[in-house]
Amino acid sequence: MRCNADESNKTTMFDETQPGALSIDIENRWIYYGQDQYDGEIYRITFDGKERRVIYNQSLVTFGIQVDVIDKRLYWNEYTTGDIKSAWYNGSDVQIVKRTDFRQNWGLDTNDDFIFYSSQYSIVKMAKSVGQTPTVVHNDTSQIYAVLLFKQQGKDYDENERIARLNDAGLNSDWFKHDLKQENETGCN
C-alpha cells in the first residue's frame, strides 16, 4: 500500500501473502521485494503496480534486500542458507557474493564499498566483491532485525543535484520536500 503523508490517496499496489523484504529504486521507479517462503521469489514491480515480474525464482526466505544505485545491482540475503547474493536489476548475472556460516540473516544495506547485514545478534560488514571475508562490527544480546545506513560516505549531494535526481526520476521535487516535512507528523495506517 502507498499513500500521501496526510494518509490520503491510499492505493493497494499489489496483493502478496508473505512479503519478507522491500527496497525502492527511486531512479528507475521500481520496487523490489522478496518473500518469506522457503520456495520464494524476488519480484520487481512498477510504482503504479501495473507491471510485476519475477526476477529470481530460487530464493530461500528473503528478509534483507537492497537496491545499490552505485553498482546498479540488487543485493539480498537468504535467511535459511546465510548466502549473500546479487544480480543486475533485471535478475540476470546472479552471483553468490558470500556463503556465510551464519543463519538467520535479516536486514541488509549497502554503501559505496560495503555490504552491511544483520545475522542473529551481530551486524556484519564486508566488501561488495565476491569472496570477501565478513567482519563483525557490532554484537548485541538481542536479535538484530534491520540495518539502515542513513548517509553514504562520499555521496553528499548539493540541493541542486538532489532536485535534478528527483526530477530525473519523474518526481516533483517540491512535492517530495513537502512530503518529507510532513512525514514525521503523520503516516499510512
mmCIF file with all atom_site columns, C-alpha atoms in Angstrom:
data_model
loop_
_atom_site.group_PDB
_atom_site.id
_atom_site.type_symbol
_atom_site.label_atom_id
_atom_site.label_alt_id
_atom_site.label_comp_id
_atom_site.label_asym_id
_atom_site.label_entity_id
_atom_site.label_seq_id
_atom_site.pdbx_PDB_ins_code
_atom_site.Cartn_x
_atom_site.Cartn_y
_atom_site.Cartn_z
_atom_site.occupancy
_atom_site.B_iso_or_equiv
_atom_site.pdbx_formal_charge
_atom_site.auth_seq_id
_atom_site.auth_comp_id
_atom_site.auth_asym_id
_atom_site.auth_atom_id
_atom_site.pdbx_PDB_model_num
ATOM 1   C CA . MET A 1 1   ? 0.000  0.000   0.000   1.00 0.00 ? 1   MET A CA 1
ATOM 2   C CA . ARG A 1 2   ? 1.107  3.554   -0.584  1.00 0.00 ? 2   ARG A CA 1
ATOM 3   C CA . CYS A 1 3   ? -0.390 6.899   0.459   1.00 0.00 ? 3   CYS A CA 1
ATOM 4   C CA . ASN A 1 4   ? 0.345  10.578  0.800   1.00 0.00 ? 4   ASN A CA 1
ATOM 5   C CA . ALA A 1 5   ? 1.821  11.861  4.049   1.00 0.00 ? 5   ALA A CA 1
ATOM 6   C CA . ASP A 1 6   ? -1.644 13.001  5.181   1.00 0.00 ? 6   ASP A CA 1
ATOM 7   C CA . GLU A 1 7   ? -2.936 9.415   4.679   1.00 0.00 ? 7   GLU A CA 1
ATOM 8   C CA . SER A 1 8   ? -4.950 10.410  1.593   1.00 0.00 ? 8   SER A CA 1
ATOM 9   C CA . ASN A 1 9   ? -4.790 8.620   -1.749  1.00 0.00 ? 9   ASN A CA 1
ATOM 10  C CA . LYS A 1 10  ? -4.343 5.149   -0.243  1.00 0.00 ? 10  LYS A CA 1
ATOM 11  C CA . THR A 1 11  ? -3.588 2.719   -3.043  1.00 0.00 ? 11  THR A CA 1
ATOM 12  C CA . THR A 1 12  ? -3.002 -1.023  -2.922  1.00 0.00 ? 12  THR A CA 1
ATOM 13  C CA . MET A 1 13  ? -0.071 -1.682  -5.236  1.00 0.00 ? 13  MET A CA 1
ATOM 14  C CA . PHE A 1 14  ? -0.010 -5.469  -5.073  1.00 0.00 ? 14  PHE A CA 1
ATOM 15  C CA . ASP A 1 15  ? -1.500 -8.322  -3.102  1.00 0.00 ? 15  ASP A CA 1
ATOM 16  C CA . GLU A 1 16  ? 1.180  -10.508 -1.543  1.00 0.00 ? 16  GLU A CA 1
ATOM 17  C CA . THR A 1 17  ? 0.606  -13.007 1.243   1.00 0.00 ? 17  THR A CA 1
ATOM 18  C CA . GLN A 1 18  ? 4.151  -13.266 2.593   1.00 0.00 ? 18  GLN A CA 1
ATOM 19  C CA . PRO A 1 19  ? 6.414  -10.352 1.652   1.00 0.00 ? 19  PRO A CA 1
ATOM 20  C CA . GLY A 1 20  ? 9.690  -10.526 3.554   1.00 0.00 ? 20  GLY A CA 1
ATOM 21  C CA . ALA A 1 21  ? 11.726 -7.522  2.395   1.00 0.00 ? 21  ALA A CA 1
ATOM 22  C CA . LEU A 1 22  ? 11.298 -4.441  0.250   1.00 0.00 ? 22  LEU A CA 1
ATOM 23  C CA . SER A 1 23  ? 13.624 -1.942  -1.430  1.00 0.00 ? 23  SER A CA 1
ATOM 24  C CA . ILE A 1 24  ? 12.850 1.053   -3.637  1.00 0.00 ? 24  ILE A CA 1
ATOM 25  C CA . ASP A 1 25  ? 14.765 2.085   -6.748  1.00 0.00 ? 25  ASP A CA 1
ATOM 26  C CA . ILE A 1 26  ? 13.683 5.716   -6.976  1.00 0.00 ? 26  ILE A CA 1
ATOM 27  C CA . GLU A 1 27  ? 15.799 6.429   -10.069 1.00 0.00 ? 27  GLU A CA 1
ATOM 28  C CA . ASN A 1 28  ? 14.127 3.744   -12.204 1.00 0.00 ? 28  ASN A CA 1
ATOM 29  C CA . ARG A 1 29  ? 10.769 3.794   -10.366 1.00 0.00 ? 29  ARG A CA 1
ATOM 30  C CA . TRP A 1 30  ? 10.839 0.123   -9.360  1.00 0.00 ? 30  TRP A CA 1
ATOM 31  C CA . ILE A 1 31  ? 10.065 -1.640  -6.096  1.00 0.00 ? 31  ILE A CA 1
ATOM 32  C CA . TYR A 1 32  ? 11.864 -4.909  -5.396  1.00 0.00 ? 32  TYR A CA 1
ATOM 33  C CA . TYR A 1 33  ? 10.631 -7.375  -2.804  1.00 0.00 ? 33  TYR A CA 1
ATOM 34  C CA . GLY A 1 34  ? 11.365 -10.877 -1.622  1.00 0.00 ? 34  GLY A CA 1
ATOM 35  C CA . GLN A 1 35  ? 9.137  -13.441 0.040   1.00 0.00 ? 35  GLN A CA 1
ATOM 36  C CA . ASP A 1 36  ? 9.091  -15.028 3.476   1.00 0.00 ? 36  ASP A CA 1
ATOM 37  C CA . GLN A 1 37  ? 8.839  -18.516 1.936   1.00 0.00 ? 37  GLN A CA 1
ATOM 38  C CA . TYR A 1 38  ? 11.210 -21.449 1.528   1.00 0.00 ? 38  TYR A CA 1
ATOM 39  C CA . ASP A 1 39  ? 10.401 -21.614 -2.182  1.00 0.00 ? 39  ASP A CA 1
ATOM 40  C CA . GLY A 1 40  ? 10.119 -17.841 -2.546  1.00 0.00 ? 40  GLY A CA 1
ATOM 41  C CA . GLU A 1 41  ? 10.782 -15.469 -5.375  1.00 0.00 ? 41  GLU A CA 1
ATOM 42  C CA . ILE A 1 42  ? 12.117 -11.953 -5.769  1.00 0.00 ? 42  ILE A CA 1
ATOM 43  C CA . TYR A 1 43  ? 9.874  -9.568  -7.674  1.00 0.00 ? 43  TYR A CA 1
ATOM 44  C CA . ARG A 1 44  ? 10.206 -6.227  -9.404  1.00 0.00 ? 44  ARG A CA 1
ATOM 45  C CA . ILE A 1 45  ? 7.097  -4.055  -9.648  1.00 0.00 ? 45  ILE A CA 1
ATOM 46  C CA . THR A 1 46  ? 6.466  -0.552  -11.004 1.00 0.00 ? 46  THR A CA 1
ATOM 47  C CA . PHE A 1 47  ? 5.446  2.248   -8.637  1.00 0.00 ? 47  PHE A CA 1
ATOM 48  C CA . ASP A 1 48  ? 1.902  2.155   -10.029 1.00 0.00 ? 48  ASP A CA 1
ATOM 49  C CA . GLY A 1 49  ? 1.715  -1.627  -9.510  1.00 0.00 ? 49  GLY A CA 1
ATOM 50  C CA . LYS A 1 50  ? 0.831  -2.319  -13.146 1.00 0.00 ? 50  LYS A CA 1
ATOM 51  C CA . GLU A 1 51  ? 3.951  -4.216  -14.173 1.00 0.00 ? 51  GLU A CA 1
ATOM 52  C CA . ARG A 1 52  ? 5.150  -7.049  -11.928 1.00 0.00 ? 52  ARG A CA 1
ATOM 53  C CA . ARG A 1 53  ? 7.641  -9.765  -12.780 1.00 0.00 ? 53  ARG A CA 1
ATOM 54  C CA . VAL A 1 54  ? 9.750  -12.418 -11.114 1.00 0.00 ? 54  VAL A CA 1
ATOM 55  C CA . ILE A 1 55  ? 13.448 -11.614 -11.409 1.00 0.00 ? 55  ILE A CA 1
ATOM 56  C CA . TYR A 1 56  ? 14.725 -14.533 -9.305  1.00 0.00 ? 56  TYR A CA 1
ATOM 57  C CA . ASN A 1 57  ? 12.806 -17.718 -8.545  1.00 0.00 ? 57  ASN A CA 1
ATOM 58  C CA . GLN A 1 58  ? 15.079 -19.682 -6.205  1.00 0.00 ? 58  GLN A CA 1
ATOM 59  C CA . SER A 1 59  ? 15.067 -17.534 -3.077  1.00 0.00 ? 59  SER A CA 1
ATOM 60  C CA . LEU A 1 60  ? 15.055 -19.150 0.359   1.00 0.00 ? 60  LEU A CA 1
ATOM 61  C CA . VAL A 1 61  ? 13.275 -16.732 2.725   1.00 0.00 ? 61  VAL A CA 1
ATOM 62  C CA . THR A 1 62  ? 14.418 -13.185 1.934   1.00 0.00 ? 62  THR A CA 1
ATOM 63  C CA . PHE A 1 63  ? 14.348 -10.664 4.793   1.00 0.00 ? 63  PHE A CA 1
ATOM 64  C CA . GLY A 1 64  ? 17.051 -8.272  3.557   1.00 0.00 ? 64  GLY A CA 1
ATOM 65  C CA . ILE A 1 65  ? 17.095 -6.689  0.104   1.00 0.00 ? 65  ILE A CA 1
ATOM 66  C CA . GLN A 1 66  ? 18.765 -3.526  -1.172  1.00 0.00 ? 66  GLN A CA 1
ATOM 67  C CA . VAL A 1 67  ? 18.940 -1.626  -4.460  1.00 0.00 ? 67  VAL A CA 1
ATOM 68  C CA . ASP A 1 68  ? 22.502 -0.408  -4.976  1.00 0.00 ? 68  ASP A CA 1
ATOM 69  C CA . VAL A 1 69  ? 22.328 2.619   -7.279  1.00 0.00 ? 69  VAL A CA 1
ATOM 70  C CA . ILE A 1 70  ? 26.126 2.899   -7.335  1.00 0.00 ? 70  ILE A CA 1
ATOM 71  C CA . ASP A 1 71  ? 26.806 -0.544  -8.823  1.00 0.00 ? 71  ASP A CA 1
ATOM 72  C CA . LYS A 1 72  ? 23.358 -0.895  -10.474 1.00 0.00 ? 72  LYS A CA 1
ATOM 73  C CA . ARG A 1 73  ? 22.802 -4.190  -8.663  1.00 0.00 ? 73  ARG A CA 1
ATOM 74  C CA . LEU A 1 74  ? 20.315 -5.706  -6.290  1.00 0.00 ? 74  LEU A CA 1
ATOM 75  C CA . TYR A 1 75  ? 21.708 -7.375  -3.139  1.00 0.00 ? 75  TYR A CA 1
ATOM 76  C CA . TRP A 1 76  ? 19.811 -9.737  -0.849  1.00 0.00 ? 76  TRP A CA 1
ATOM 77  C CA . ASN A 1 77  ? 20.439 -12.227 1.892   1.00 0.00 ? 77  ASN A CA 1
ATOM 78  C CA . GLU A 1 78  ? 18.832 -15.587 2.327   1.00 0.00 ? 78  GLU A CA 1
ATOM 79  C CA . TYR A 1 79  ? 17.703 -16.308 5.851   1.00 0.00 ? 79  TYR A CA 1
ATOM 80  C CA . THR A 1 80  ? 17.972 -20.101 5.735   1.00 0.00 ? 80  THR A CA 1
ATOM 81  C CA . THR A 1 81  ? 21.287 -20.562 3.908   1.00 0.00 ? 81  THR A CA 1
ATOM 82  C CA . GLY A 1 82  ? 23.080 -17.416 5.051   1.00 0.00 ? 82  GLY A CA 1
ATOM 83  C CA . ASP A 1 83  ? 24.083 -16.637 1.457   1.00 0.00 ? 83  ASP A CA 1
ATOM 84  C CA . ILE A 1 84  ? 24.505 -13.030 0.330   1.00 0.00 ? 84  ILE A CA 1
ATOM 85  C CA . LYS A 1 85  ? 23.583 -12.743 -3.363  1.00 0.00 ? 85  LYS A CA 1
ATOM 86  C CA . SER A 1 86  ? 23.448 -10.052 -6.027  1.00 0.00 ? 86  SER A CA 1
ATOM 87  C CA . ALA A 1 87  ? 22.084 -9.595  -9.541  1.00 0.00 ? 87  ALA A CA 1
ATOM 88  C CA . TRP A 1 88  ? 21.568 -6.902  -12.133 1.00 0.00 ? 88  TRP A CA 1
ATOM 89  C CA . TYR A 1 89  ? 18.277 -5.025  -11.785 1.00 0.00 ? 89  TYR A CA 1
ATOM 90  C CA . ASN A 1 90  ? 16.618 -7.374  -14.299 1.00 0.00 ? 90  ASN A CA 1
ATOM 91  C CA . GLY A 1 91  ? 17.639 -10.518 -12.378 1.00 0.00 ? 91  GLY A CA 1
ATOM 92  C CA . SER A 1 92  ? 20.477 -11.580 -14.677 1.00 0.00 ? 92  SER A CA 1
ATOM 93  C CA . ASP A 1 93  ? 24.053 -12.293 -13.573 1.00 0.00 ? 93  ASP A CA 1
ATOM 94  C CA . VAL A 1 94  ? 23.093 -13.773 -10.190 1.00 0.00 ? 94  VAL A CA 1
ATOM 95  C CA . GLN A 1 95  ? 26.204 -14.098 -8.030  1.00 0.00 ? 95  GLN A CA 1
ATOM 96  C CA . ILE A 1 96  ? 26.793 -15.551 -4.608  1.00 0.00 ? 96  ILE A CA 1
ATOM 97  C CA . VAL A 1 97  ? 28.761 -12.726 -3.027  1.00 0.00 ? 97  VAL A CA 1
ATOM 98  C CA . LYS A 1 98  ? 29.400 -14.772 0.104   1.00 0.00 ? 98  LYS A CA 1
ATOM 99  C CA . ARG A 1 99  ? 28.374 -18.122 1.507   1.00 0.00 ? 99  ARG A CA 1
ATOM 100 C CA . THR A 1 100 ? 28.285 -17.456 5.224   1.00 0.00 ? 100 THR A CA 1
ATOM 101 C CA . ASP A 1 101 ? 28.259 -19.808 8.157   1.00 0.00 ? 101 ASP A CA 1
ATOM 102 C CA . PHE A 1 102 ? 25.642 -17.543 9.713   1.00 0.00 ? 102 PHE A CA 1
ATOM 103 C CA . ARG A 1 103 ? 21.959 -18.349 9.558   1.00 0.00 ? 103 ARG A CA 1
ATOM 104 C CA . GLN A 1 104 ? 19.038 -16.103 10.356  1.00 0.00 ? 104 GLN A CA 1
ATOM 105 C CA . ASN A 1 105 ? 20.257 -13.180 8.272   1.00 0.00 ? 105 ASN A CA 1
ATOM 106 C CA . TRP A 1 106 ? 17.788 -10.295 8.383   1.00 0.00 ? 106 TRP A CA 1
ATOM 107 C CA . GLY A 1 107 ? 18.442 -6.688  7.381   1.00 0.00 ? 107 GLY A CA 1
ATOM 108 C CA . LEU A 1 108 ? 20.846 -5.629  4.646   1.00 0.00 ? 108 LEU A CA 1
ATOM 109 C CA . ASP A 1 109 ? 22.099 -2.274  3.360   1.00 0.00 ? 109 ASP A CA 1
ATOM 110 C CA . THR A 1 110 ? 24.988 -1.064  1.191   1.00 0.00 ? 110 THR A CA 1
ATOM 111 C CA . ASN A 1 111 ? 27.181 1.991   0.802   1.00 0.00 ? 111 ASN A CA 1
ATOM 112 C CA . ASP A 1 112 ? 29.855 2.832   -1.784  1.00 0.00 ? 112 ASP A CA 1
ATOM 113 C CA . ASP A 1 113 ? 32.089 -0.137  -0.992  1.00 0.00 ? 113 ASP A CA 1
ATOM 114 C CA . PHE A 1 114 ? 30.466 -2.384  1.607   1.00 0.00 ? 114 PHE A CA 1
ATOM 115 C CA . ILE A 1 115 ? 27.501 -4.582  2.410   1.00 0.00 ? 115 ILE A CA 1
ATOM 116 C CA . PHE A 1 116 ? 26.209 -4.449  5.982   1.00 0.00 ? 116 PHE A CA 1
ATOM 117 C CA . TYR A 1 117 ? 23.796 -7.102  7.230   1.00 0.00 ? 117 TYR A CA 1
ATOM 118 C CA . SER A 1 118 ? 22.406 -8.431  10.473  1.00 0.00 ? 118 SER A CA 1
ATOM 119 C CA . SER A 1 119 ? 22.833 -12.037 11.469  1.00 0.00 ? 119 SER A CA 1
ATOM 120 C CA . GLN A 1 120 ? 21.233 -13.069 14.745  1.00 0.00 ? 120 GLN A CA 1
ATOM 121 C CA . TYR A 1 121 ? 22.985 -10.870 17.344  1.00 0.00 ? 121 TYR A CA 1
ATOM 122 C CA . SER A 1 122 ? 25.576 -9.250  15.063  1.00 0.00 ? 122 SER A CA 1
ATOM 123 C CA . ILE A 1 123 ? 25.950 -6.575  12.417  1.00 0.00 ? 123 ILE A CA 1
ATOM 124 C CA . VAL A 1 124 ? 28.416 -7.730  9.791   1.00 0.00 ? 124 VAL A CA 1
ATOM 125 C CA . LYS A 1 125 ? 30.357 -5.710  7.200   1.00 0.00 ? 125 LYS A CA 1
ATOM 126 C CA . MET A 1 126 ? 32.076 -6.965  4.052   1.00 0.00 ? 126 MET A CA 1
ATOM 127 C CA . ALA A 1 127 ? 33.301 -5.599  0.737   1.00 0.00 ? 127 ALA A CA 1
ATOM 128 C CA . LYS A 1 128 ? 30.868 -5.945  -2.176  1.00 0.00 ? 128 LYS A CA 1
ATOM 129 C CA . SER A 1 129 ? 33.187 -8.006  -4.358  1.00 0.00 ? 129 SER A CA 1
ATOM 130 C CA . VAL A 1 130 ? 32.727 -11.775 -4.435  1.00 0.00 ? 130 VAL A CA 1
ATOM 131 C CA . GLY A 1 131 ? 34.625 -13.895 -1.900  1.00 0.00 ? 131 GLY A CA 1
ATOM 132 C CA . GLN A 1 132 ? 35.396 -11.225 0.691   1.00 0.00 ? 132 GLN A CA 1
ATOM 133 C CA . THR A 1 133 ? 35.744 -12.026 4.389   1.00 0.00 ? 133 THR A CA 1
ATOM 134 C CA . PRO A 1 134 ? 32.988 -10.595 6.604   1.00 0.00 ? 134 PRO A CA 1
ATOM 135 C CA . THR A 1 135 ? 33.870 -8.647  9.763   1.00 0.00 ? 135 THR A CA 1
ATOM 136 C CA . VAL A 1 136 ? 31.562 -8.353  12.768  1.00 0.00 ? 136 VAL A CA 1
ATOM 137 C CA . VAL A 1 137 ? 31.250 -4.642  13.585  1.00 0.00 ? 137 VAL A CA 1
ATOM 138 C CA . HIS A 1 138 ? 28.688 -4.905  16.392  1.00 0.00 ? 138 HIS A CA 1
ATOM 139 C CA . ASN A 1 139 ? 27.369 -7.577  18.763  1.00 0.00 ? 139 ASN A CA 1
ATOM 140 C CA . ASP A 1 140 ? 24.232 -7.382  20.861  1.00 0.00 ? 140 ASP A CA 1
ATOM 141 C CA . THR A 1 141 ? 22.347 -9.559  23.334  1.00 0.00 ? 141 THR A CA 1
ATOM 142 C CA . SER A 1 142 ? 19.101 -9.390  21.329  1.00 0.00 ? 142 SER A CA 1
ATOM 143 C CA . GLN A 1 143 ? 18.203 -10.374 17.768  1.00 0.00 ? 143 GLN A CA 1
ATOM 144 C CA . ILE A 1 144 ? 19.012 -7.586  15.276  1.00 0.00 ? 144 ILE A CA 1
ATOM 145 C CA . TYR A 1 145 ? 16.295 -7.382  12.631  1.00 0.00 ? 145 TYR A CA 1
ATOM 146 C CA . ALA A 1 146 ? 17.370 -4.451  10.467  1.00 0.00 ? 146 ALA A CA 1
ATOM 147 C CA . VAL A 1 147 ? 20.331 -2.461  9.195   1.00 0.00 ? 147 VAL A CA 1
ATOM 148 C CA . LEU A 1 148 ? 19.885 1.029   7.789   1.00 0.00 ? 148 LEU A CA 1
ATOM 149 C CA . LEU A 1 149 ? 22.644 3.382   6.678   1.00 0.00 ? 149 LEU A CA 1
ATOM 150 C CA . PHE A 1 150 ? 21.465 6.972   6.744   1.00 0.00 ? 150 PHE A CA 1
ATOM 151 C CA . LYS A 1 151 ? 24.202 8.532   4.635   1.00 0.00 ? 151 LYS A CA 1
ATOM 152 C CA . GLN A 1 152 ? 26.520 7.049   2.050   1.00 0.00 ? 152 GLN A CA 1
ATOM 153 C CA . GLN A 1 153 ? 30.019 8.293   2.688   1.00 0.00 ? 153 GLN A CA 1
ATOM 154 C CA . GLY A 1 154 ? 31.343 10.364  -0.183  1.00 0.00 ? 154 GLY A CA 1
ATOM 155 C CA . LYS A 1 155 ? 27.881 10.847  -1.672  1.00 0.00 ? 155 LYS A CA 1
ATOM 156 C CA . ASP A 1 156 ? 26.917 14.287  -0.344  1.00 0.00 ? 156 ASP A CA 1
ATOM 157 C CA . TYR A 1 157 ? 24.725 15.902  -2.995  1.00 0.00 ? 157 TYR A CA 1
ATOM 158 C CA . ASP A 1 158 ? 24.075 19.622  -3.027  1.00 0.00 ? 158 ASP A CA 1
ATOM 159 C CA . GLU A 1 159 ? 20.440 20.734  -3.194  1.00 0.00 ? 159 GLU A CA 1
ATOM 160 C CA . ASN A 1 160 ? 20.531 21.353  -6.975  1.00 0.00 ? 160 ASN A CA 1
ATOM 161 C CA . GLU A 1 161 ? 21.878 17.860  -7.670  1.00 0.00 ? 161 GLU A CA 1
ATOM 162 C CA . ARG A 1 162 ? 19.313 16.322  -5.300  1.00 0.00 ? 162 ARG A CA 1
ATOM 163 C CA . ILE A 1 163 ? 16.496 18.157  -7.125  1.00 0.00 ? 163 ILE A CA 1
ATOM 164 C CA . ALA A 1 164 ? 17.889 17.098  -10.516 1.00 0.00 ? 164 ALA A CA 1
ATOM 165 C CA . ARG A 1 165 ? 17.966 13.443  -9.385  1.00 0.00 ? 165 ARG A CA 1
ATOM 166 C CA . LEU A 1 166 ? 14.348 13.669  -8.203  1.00 0.00 ? 166 LEU A CA 1
ATOM 167 C CA . ASN A 1 167 ? 13.262 15.309  -11.454 1.00 0.00 ? 167 ASN A CA 1
ATOM 168 C CA . ASP A 1 168 ? 15.161 12.679  -13.487 1.00 0.00 ? 168 ASP A CA 1
ATOM 169 C CA . ALA A 1 169 ? 13.229 10.035  -11.555 1.00 0.00 ? 169 ALA A CA 1
ATOM 170 C CA . GLY A 1 170 ? 9.980  11.733  -12.585 1.00 0.00 ? 170 GLY A CA 1
ATOM 171 C CA . LEU A 1 171 ? 9.245  13.095  -9.112  1.00 0.00 ? 171 LEU A CA 1
ATOM 172 C CA . ASN A 1 172 ? 8.303  16.694  -8.450  1.00 0.00 ? 172 ASN A CA 1
ATOM 173 C CA . SER A 1 173 ? 10.937 17.976  -6.038  1.00 0.00 ? 173 SER A CA 1
ATOM 174 C CA . ASP A 1 174 ? 8.539  20.442  -4.337  1.00 0.00 ? 174 ASP A CA 1
ATOM 175 C CA . TRP A 1 175 ? 6.098  17.606  -3.633  1.00 0.00 ? 175 TRP A CA 1
ATOM 176 C CA . PHE A 1 176 ? 8.951  15.445  -2.330  1.00 0.00 ? 176 PHE A CA 1
ATOM 177 C CA . LYS A 1 177 ? 10.242 18.167  0.025   1.00 0.00 ? 177 LYS A CA 1
ATOM 178 C CA . HIS A 1 178 ? 6.707  18.771  1.317   1.00 0.00 ? 178 HIS A CA 1
ATOM 179 C CA . ASP A 1 179 ? 6.108  15.066  1.936   1.00 0.00 ? 179 ASP A CA 1
ATOM 180 C CA . LEU A 1 180 ? 9.429  14.692  3.748   1.00 0.00 ? 180 LEU A CA 1
ATOM 181 C CA . LYS A 1 181 ? 8.482  17.601  6.014   1.00 0.00 ? 181 LYS A CA 1
ATOM 182 C CA . GLN A 1 182 ? 5.094  16.040  6.760   1.00 0.00 ? 182 GLN A CA 1
ATOM 183 C CA . GLU A 1 183 ? 6.459  12.501  7.174   1.00 0.00 ? 183 GLU A CA 1
ATOM 184 C CA . ASN A 1 184 ? 7.096  12.841  10.909  1.00 0.00 ? 184 ASN A CA 1
ATOM 185 C CA . GLU A 1 185 ? 3.633  14.242  11.580  1.00 0.00 ? 185 GLU A CA 1
ATOM 186 C CA . THR A 1 186 ? 1.501  11.510  10.002  1.00 0.00 ? 186 THR A CA 1
ATOM 187 C CA . GLY A 1 187 ? 1.876  8.231   8.158   1.00 0.00 ? 187 GLY A CA 1
ATOM 188 C CA . CYS A 1 188 ? -0.007 5.406   6.490   1.00 0.00 ? 188 CYS A CA 1
ATOM 189 C CA . ASN A 1 189 ? -2.045 3.363   8.958   1.00 0.00 ? 189 ASN A CA 1
#
